[in-house]
mmCIF file of C-alpha atoms in Angstrom:
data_model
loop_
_atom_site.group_PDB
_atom_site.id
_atom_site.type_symbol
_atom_site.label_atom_id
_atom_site.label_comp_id
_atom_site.label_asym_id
_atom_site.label_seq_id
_atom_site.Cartn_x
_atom_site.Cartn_y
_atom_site.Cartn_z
ATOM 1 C CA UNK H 530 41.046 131.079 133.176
ATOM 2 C CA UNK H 531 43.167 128.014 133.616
ATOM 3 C CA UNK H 532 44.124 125.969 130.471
ATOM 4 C CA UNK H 533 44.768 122.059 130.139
ATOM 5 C CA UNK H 534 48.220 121.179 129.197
ATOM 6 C CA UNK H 535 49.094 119.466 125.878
ATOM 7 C CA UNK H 536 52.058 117.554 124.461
ATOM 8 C CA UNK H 537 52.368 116.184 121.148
ATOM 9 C CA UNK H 538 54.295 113.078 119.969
ATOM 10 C CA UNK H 539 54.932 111.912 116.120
ATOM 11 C CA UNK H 540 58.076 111.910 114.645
ATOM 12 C CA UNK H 541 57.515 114.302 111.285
ATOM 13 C CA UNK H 542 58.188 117.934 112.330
ATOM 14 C CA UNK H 543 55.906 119.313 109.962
ATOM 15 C CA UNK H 544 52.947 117.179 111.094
ATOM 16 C CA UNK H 545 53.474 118.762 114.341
ATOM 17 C CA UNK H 546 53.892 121.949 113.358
ATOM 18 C CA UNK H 547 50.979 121.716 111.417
ATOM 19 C CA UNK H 548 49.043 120.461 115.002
ATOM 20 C CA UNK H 549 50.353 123.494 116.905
ATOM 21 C CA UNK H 550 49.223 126.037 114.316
ATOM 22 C CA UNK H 551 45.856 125.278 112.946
ATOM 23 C CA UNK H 552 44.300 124.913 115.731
ATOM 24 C CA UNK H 553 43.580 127.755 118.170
ATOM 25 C CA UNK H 554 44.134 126.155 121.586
ATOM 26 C CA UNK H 555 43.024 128.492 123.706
ATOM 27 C CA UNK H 556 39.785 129.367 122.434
ATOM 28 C CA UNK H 557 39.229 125.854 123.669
ATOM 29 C CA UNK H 558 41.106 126.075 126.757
ATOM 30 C CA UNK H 559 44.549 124.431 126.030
ATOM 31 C CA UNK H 560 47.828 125.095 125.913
ATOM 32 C CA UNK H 561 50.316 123.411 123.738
ATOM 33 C CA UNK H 562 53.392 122.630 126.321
ATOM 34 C CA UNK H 563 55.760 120.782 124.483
ATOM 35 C CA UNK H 564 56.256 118.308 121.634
ATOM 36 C CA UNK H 565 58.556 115.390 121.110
ATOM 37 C CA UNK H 566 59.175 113.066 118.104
ATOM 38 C CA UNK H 567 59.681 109.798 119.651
ATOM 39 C CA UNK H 568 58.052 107.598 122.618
ATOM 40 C CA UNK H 569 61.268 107.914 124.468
ATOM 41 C CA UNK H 570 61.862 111.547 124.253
ATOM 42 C CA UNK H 571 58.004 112.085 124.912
ATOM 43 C CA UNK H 572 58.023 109.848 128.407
ATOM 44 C CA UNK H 573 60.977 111.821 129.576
ATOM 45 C CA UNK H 574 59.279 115.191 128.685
ATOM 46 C CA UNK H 575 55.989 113.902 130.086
ATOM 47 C CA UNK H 576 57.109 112.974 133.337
ATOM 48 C CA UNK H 577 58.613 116.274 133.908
ATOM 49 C CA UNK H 578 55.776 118.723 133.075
ATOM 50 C CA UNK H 579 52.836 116.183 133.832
ATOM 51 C CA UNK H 580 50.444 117.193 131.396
ATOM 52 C CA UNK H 581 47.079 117.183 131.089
ATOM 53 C CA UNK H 582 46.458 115.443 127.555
ATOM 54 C CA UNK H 583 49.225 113.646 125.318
ATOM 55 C CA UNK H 584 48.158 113.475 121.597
ATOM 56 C CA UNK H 585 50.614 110.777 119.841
ATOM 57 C CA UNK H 586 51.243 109.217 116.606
ATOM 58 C CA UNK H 587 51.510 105.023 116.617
ATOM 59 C CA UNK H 588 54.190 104.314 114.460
ATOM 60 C CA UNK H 589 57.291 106.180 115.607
ATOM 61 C CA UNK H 590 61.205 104.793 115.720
ATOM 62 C CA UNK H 591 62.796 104.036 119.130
ATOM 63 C CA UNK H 592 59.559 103.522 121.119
ATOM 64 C CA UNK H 593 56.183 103.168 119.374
ATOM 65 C CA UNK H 594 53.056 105.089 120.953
ATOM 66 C CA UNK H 595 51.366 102.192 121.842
ATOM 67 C CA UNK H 596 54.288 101.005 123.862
ATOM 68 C CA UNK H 597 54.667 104.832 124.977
ATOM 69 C CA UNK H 598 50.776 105.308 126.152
ATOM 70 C CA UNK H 599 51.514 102.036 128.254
ATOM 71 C CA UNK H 600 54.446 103.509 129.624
ATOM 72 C CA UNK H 601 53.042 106.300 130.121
ATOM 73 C CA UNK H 602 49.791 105.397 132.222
ATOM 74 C CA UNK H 603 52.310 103.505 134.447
ATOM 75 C CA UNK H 604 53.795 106.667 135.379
ATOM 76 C CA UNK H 605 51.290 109.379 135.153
ATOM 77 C CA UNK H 606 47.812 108.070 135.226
ATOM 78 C CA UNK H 607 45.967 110.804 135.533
ATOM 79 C CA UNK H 608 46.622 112.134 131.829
ATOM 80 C CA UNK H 609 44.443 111.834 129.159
ATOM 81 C CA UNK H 610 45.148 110.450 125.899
ATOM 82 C CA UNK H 611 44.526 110.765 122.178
ATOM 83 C CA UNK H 612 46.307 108.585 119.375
ATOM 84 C CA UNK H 613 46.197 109.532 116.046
ATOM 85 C CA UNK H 614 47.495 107.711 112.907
#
């Protein structure tokens, strides 16, 4: 069975964490590929493994996740994704 990808963006650690572990990902058919805590660290990471769905938090320091899901569609349109505040 193949999995979607998944990368999450927000800039507290434990919020995260927290992300990663309460949810069982691949009963639903995800994988959790990598995380970042800024816009800027996220667009680099997401242009390297291309994933599937980006989950991001707006209000982050060095790039917002507004500015970072506009970025983002510029570069990889295909990916899907879900902002939470």
């Amino acid at each position: 069975m193949g999995y979607y990808s998944v990368m999450l963006v927000d800039d507290e650690e434990e919020v995260r964490q927290a992300i990663i572990k309460r949810v069982d990902w691949e009963s639903i058919g995800f994988r959790v590929v990598d995380s970042a805590e800024n816009g800027e660290e996220a667009l680099e990471k997401a242009e390297r493994l291309c994933p599937d769905v980006v989950m991001t938090d707006i209000q982050m320091p060095f790039m917002d996740g507004l500015t970072f899901c506009k970025k983002l569609k510029e570069r990889i349109s295909g990916t899907k994704i879900v902002i939470f505040s």
